[in-house]
Short mmCIF file of C-alpha atoms in Angstrom, two decimals:
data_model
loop_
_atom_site.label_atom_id
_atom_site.label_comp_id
_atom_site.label_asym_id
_atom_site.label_seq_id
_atom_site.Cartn_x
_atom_site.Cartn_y
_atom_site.Cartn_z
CA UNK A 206 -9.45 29.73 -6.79
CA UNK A 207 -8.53 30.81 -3.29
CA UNK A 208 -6.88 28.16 -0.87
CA UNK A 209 -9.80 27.61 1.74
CA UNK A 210 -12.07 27.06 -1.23
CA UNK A 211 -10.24 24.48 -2.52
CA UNK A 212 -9.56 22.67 0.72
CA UNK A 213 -13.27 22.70 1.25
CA UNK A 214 -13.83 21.00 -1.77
CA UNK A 215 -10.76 18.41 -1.24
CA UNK A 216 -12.34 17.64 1.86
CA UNK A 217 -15.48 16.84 0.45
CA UNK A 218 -13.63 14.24 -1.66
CA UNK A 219 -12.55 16.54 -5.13
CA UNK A 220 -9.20 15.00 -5.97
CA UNK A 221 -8.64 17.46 -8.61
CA UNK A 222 -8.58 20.21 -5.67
CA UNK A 223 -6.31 18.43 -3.75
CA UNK A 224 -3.75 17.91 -6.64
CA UNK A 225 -4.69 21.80 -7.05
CA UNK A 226 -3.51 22.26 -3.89
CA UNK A 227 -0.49 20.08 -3.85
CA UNK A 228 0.92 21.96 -6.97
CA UNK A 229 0.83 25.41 -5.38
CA UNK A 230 3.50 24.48 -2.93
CA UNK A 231 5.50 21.38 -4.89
CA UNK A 232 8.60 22.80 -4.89
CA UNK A 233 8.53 23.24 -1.10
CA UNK A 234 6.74 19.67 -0.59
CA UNK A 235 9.79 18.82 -2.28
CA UNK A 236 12.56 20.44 -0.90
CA UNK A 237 11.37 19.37 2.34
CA UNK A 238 11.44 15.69 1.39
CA UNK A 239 14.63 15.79 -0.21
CA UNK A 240 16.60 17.45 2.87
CA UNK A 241 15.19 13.79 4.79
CA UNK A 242 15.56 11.70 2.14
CA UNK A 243 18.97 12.71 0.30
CA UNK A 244 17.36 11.68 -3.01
CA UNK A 245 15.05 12.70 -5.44
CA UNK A 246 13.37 8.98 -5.54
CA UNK A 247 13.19 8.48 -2.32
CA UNK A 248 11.81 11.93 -2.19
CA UNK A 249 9.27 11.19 -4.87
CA UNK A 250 8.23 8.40 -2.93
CA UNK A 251 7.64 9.99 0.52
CA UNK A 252 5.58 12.67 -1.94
CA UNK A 253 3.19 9.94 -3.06
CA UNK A 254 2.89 8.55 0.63
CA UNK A 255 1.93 11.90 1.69
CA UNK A 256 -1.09 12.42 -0.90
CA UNK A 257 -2.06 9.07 -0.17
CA UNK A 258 -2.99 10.24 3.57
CA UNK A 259 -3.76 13.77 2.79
CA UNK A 260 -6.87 12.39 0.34
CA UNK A 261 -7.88 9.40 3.14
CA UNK A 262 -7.50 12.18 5.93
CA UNK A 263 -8.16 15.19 4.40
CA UNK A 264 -12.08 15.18 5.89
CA UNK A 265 -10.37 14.90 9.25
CA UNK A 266 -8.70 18.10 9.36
CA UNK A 267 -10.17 20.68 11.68
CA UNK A 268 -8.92 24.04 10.99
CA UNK A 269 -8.42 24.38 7.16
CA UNK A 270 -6.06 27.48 7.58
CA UNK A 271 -4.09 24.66 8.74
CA UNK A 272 -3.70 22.53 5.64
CA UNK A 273 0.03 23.45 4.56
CA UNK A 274 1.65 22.54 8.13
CA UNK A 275 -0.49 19.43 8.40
CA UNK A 276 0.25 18.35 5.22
CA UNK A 277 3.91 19.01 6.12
CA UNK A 278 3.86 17.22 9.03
CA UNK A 279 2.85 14.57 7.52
CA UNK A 280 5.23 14.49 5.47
CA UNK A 281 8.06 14.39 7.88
CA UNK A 282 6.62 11.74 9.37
CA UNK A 283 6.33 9.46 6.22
CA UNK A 284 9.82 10.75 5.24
CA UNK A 285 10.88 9.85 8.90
CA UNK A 286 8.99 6.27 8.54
CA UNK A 287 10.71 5.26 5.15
CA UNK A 288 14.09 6.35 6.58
CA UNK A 289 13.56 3.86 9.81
CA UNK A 290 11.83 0.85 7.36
CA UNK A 291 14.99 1.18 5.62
CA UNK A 292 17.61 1.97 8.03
CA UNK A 293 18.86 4.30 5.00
CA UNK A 294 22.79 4.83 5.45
CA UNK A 295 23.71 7.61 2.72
CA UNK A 296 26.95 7.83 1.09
CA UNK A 297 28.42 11.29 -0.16
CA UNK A 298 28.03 9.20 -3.70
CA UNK A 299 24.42 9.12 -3.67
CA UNK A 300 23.70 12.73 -2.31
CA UNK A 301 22.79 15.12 -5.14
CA UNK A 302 22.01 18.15 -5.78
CA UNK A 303 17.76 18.92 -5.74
CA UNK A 304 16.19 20.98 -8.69
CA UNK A 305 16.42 24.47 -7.76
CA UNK A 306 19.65 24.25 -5.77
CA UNK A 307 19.57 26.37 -2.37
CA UNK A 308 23.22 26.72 -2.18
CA UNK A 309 25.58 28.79 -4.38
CA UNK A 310 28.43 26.72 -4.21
CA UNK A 311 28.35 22.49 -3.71
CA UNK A 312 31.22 22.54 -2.27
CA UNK A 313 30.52 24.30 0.58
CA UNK A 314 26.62 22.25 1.20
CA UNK A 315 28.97 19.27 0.63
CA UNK A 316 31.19 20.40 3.89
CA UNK A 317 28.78 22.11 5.69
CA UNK A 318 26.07 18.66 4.99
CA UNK A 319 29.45 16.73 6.80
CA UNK A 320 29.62 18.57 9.91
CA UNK A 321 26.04 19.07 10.00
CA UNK A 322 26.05 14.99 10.11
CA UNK A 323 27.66 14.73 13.11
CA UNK A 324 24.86 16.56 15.43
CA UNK A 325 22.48 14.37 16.54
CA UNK A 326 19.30 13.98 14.57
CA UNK A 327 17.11 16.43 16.21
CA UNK A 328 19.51 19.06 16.11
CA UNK A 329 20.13 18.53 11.88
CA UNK A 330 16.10 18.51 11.90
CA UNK A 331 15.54 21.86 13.16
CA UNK A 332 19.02 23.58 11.22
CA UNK A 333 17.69 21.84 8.05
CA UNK A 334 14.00 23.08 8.05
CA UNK A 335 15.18 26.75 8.98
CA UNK A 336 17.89 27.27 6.87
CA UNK A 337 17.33 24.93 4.12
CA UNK A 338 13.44 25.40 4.22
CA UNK A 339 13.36 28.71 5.02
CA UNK A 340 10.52 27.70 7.60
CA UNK A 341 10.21 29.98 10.53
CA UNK A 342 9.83 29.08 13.92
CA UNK A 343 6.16 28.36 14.12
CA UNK A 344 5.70 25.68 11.44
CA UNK A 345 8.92 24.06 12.75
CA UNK A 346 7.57 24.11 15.75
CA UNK A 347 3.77 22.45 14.11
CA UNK A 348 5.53 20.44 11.47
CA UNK A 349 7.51 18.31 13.89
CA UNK A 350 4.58 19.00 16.90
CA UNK A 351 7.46 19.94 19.41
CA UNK A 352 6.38 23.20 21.29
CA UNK A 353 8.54 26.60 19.92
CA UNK A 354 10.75 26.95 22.81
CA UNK A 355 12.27 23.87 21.80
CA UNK A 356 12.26 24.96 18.55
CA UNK A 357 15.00 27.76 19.37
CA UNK A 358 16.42 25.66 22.52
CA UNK A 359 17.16 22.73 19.82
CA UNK A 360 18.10 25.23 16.92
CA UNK A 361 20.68 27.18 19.59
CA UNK A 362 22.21 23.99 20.21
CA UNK A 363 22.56 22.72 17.24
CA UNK A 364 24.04 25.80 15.57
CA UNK A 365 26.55 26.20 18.73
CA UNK A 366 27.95 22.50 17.94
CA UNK A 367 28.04 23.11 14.31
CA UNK A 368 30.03 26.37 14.88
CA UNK A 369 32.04 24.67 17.42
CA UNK A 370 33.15 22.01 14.80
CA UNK A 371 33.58 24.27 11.74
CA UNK A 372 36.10 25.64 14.26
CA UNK A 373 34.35 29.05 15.14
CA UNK A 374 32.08 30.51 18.08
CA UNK A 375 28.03 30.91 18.08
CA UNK A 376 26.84 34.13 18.33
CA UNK A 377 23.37 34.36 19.08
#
């Protein structure tokens, strides 16, 4: 069943459609929790708090095309809300690797995840949803509602001071 169907249907209140749509993109729902939440059951549990308000909200959303950022963004924003609740302090103990690991070696996310700790938090946002997500521009830009030339402004930045401590220059 194509996508717009089925988000016409969750929107008139058919759970099973929403779960339909949930499934199709898991893995990324996933990933995306898991790079704010540094473990799978916190992860899990941003998840649930994010179909919670997709099926009370779901009649509210305007523009269906729009379903996959919105749903991301919020998301982010319940990842960003359990992380503040709990004032969540991660050790390198606790951090493992997701299912369907993005990096090659662990060693290296393990270093790189270090000096990408020291940038400030909107910096390690935008670096994590590119290159961890894979998410272009635009739905970093919708995901965390921040217009797209702050996107790259933010991204720029953040790369420069994460070259700069890895000991190298940024090249853009």
């Amino acid at each position: 069943m194509e996508t717009i169907e089925l988000i016409k249907k969750a929107k008139s209140g058919d759970k099973e459609a929403l779960l339909s749509l949930i499934m199709t993109q898991q893995a990324d729902f996933y990933k995306l929790a898991y790079v704010y939440m540094k473990n799978e059951q916190d992860a899990m549990d941003a998840l649930q708090d994010m179909i919670v308000v997709l099926y009370d909200n779901i009649s509210k959303l305007k523009k269906n095309e729009s379903f996959y950022s919105w749903s991301k963004t919020i998301l982010v924003n319940s990842c960003k809300a359990k992380l503040k609740k709990n004032n969540k302090v991660i050790s390198f103990e606790e951090i493992k690797e997701p299912d369907g690991d993005y990096s090659e070696n662990p060693e290296d996310k393990i270093v790189l995840d270090k000096y990408l700790s020291t940038l400030s938090m909107k910096h390690q946002e935008v670096i994590k949803l590119r290159y961890y997500m894979d998410l272009d521009y635009e739905i970093i830009s919708q995901v965390l509602k921040i217009p797209l030339g702050t996107v790259k402004s933010r991204l720029n930045a953040g790369m420069k001071k994460l070259k700069e401590a890895l000991g190298g220059e940024y090249y853009e």
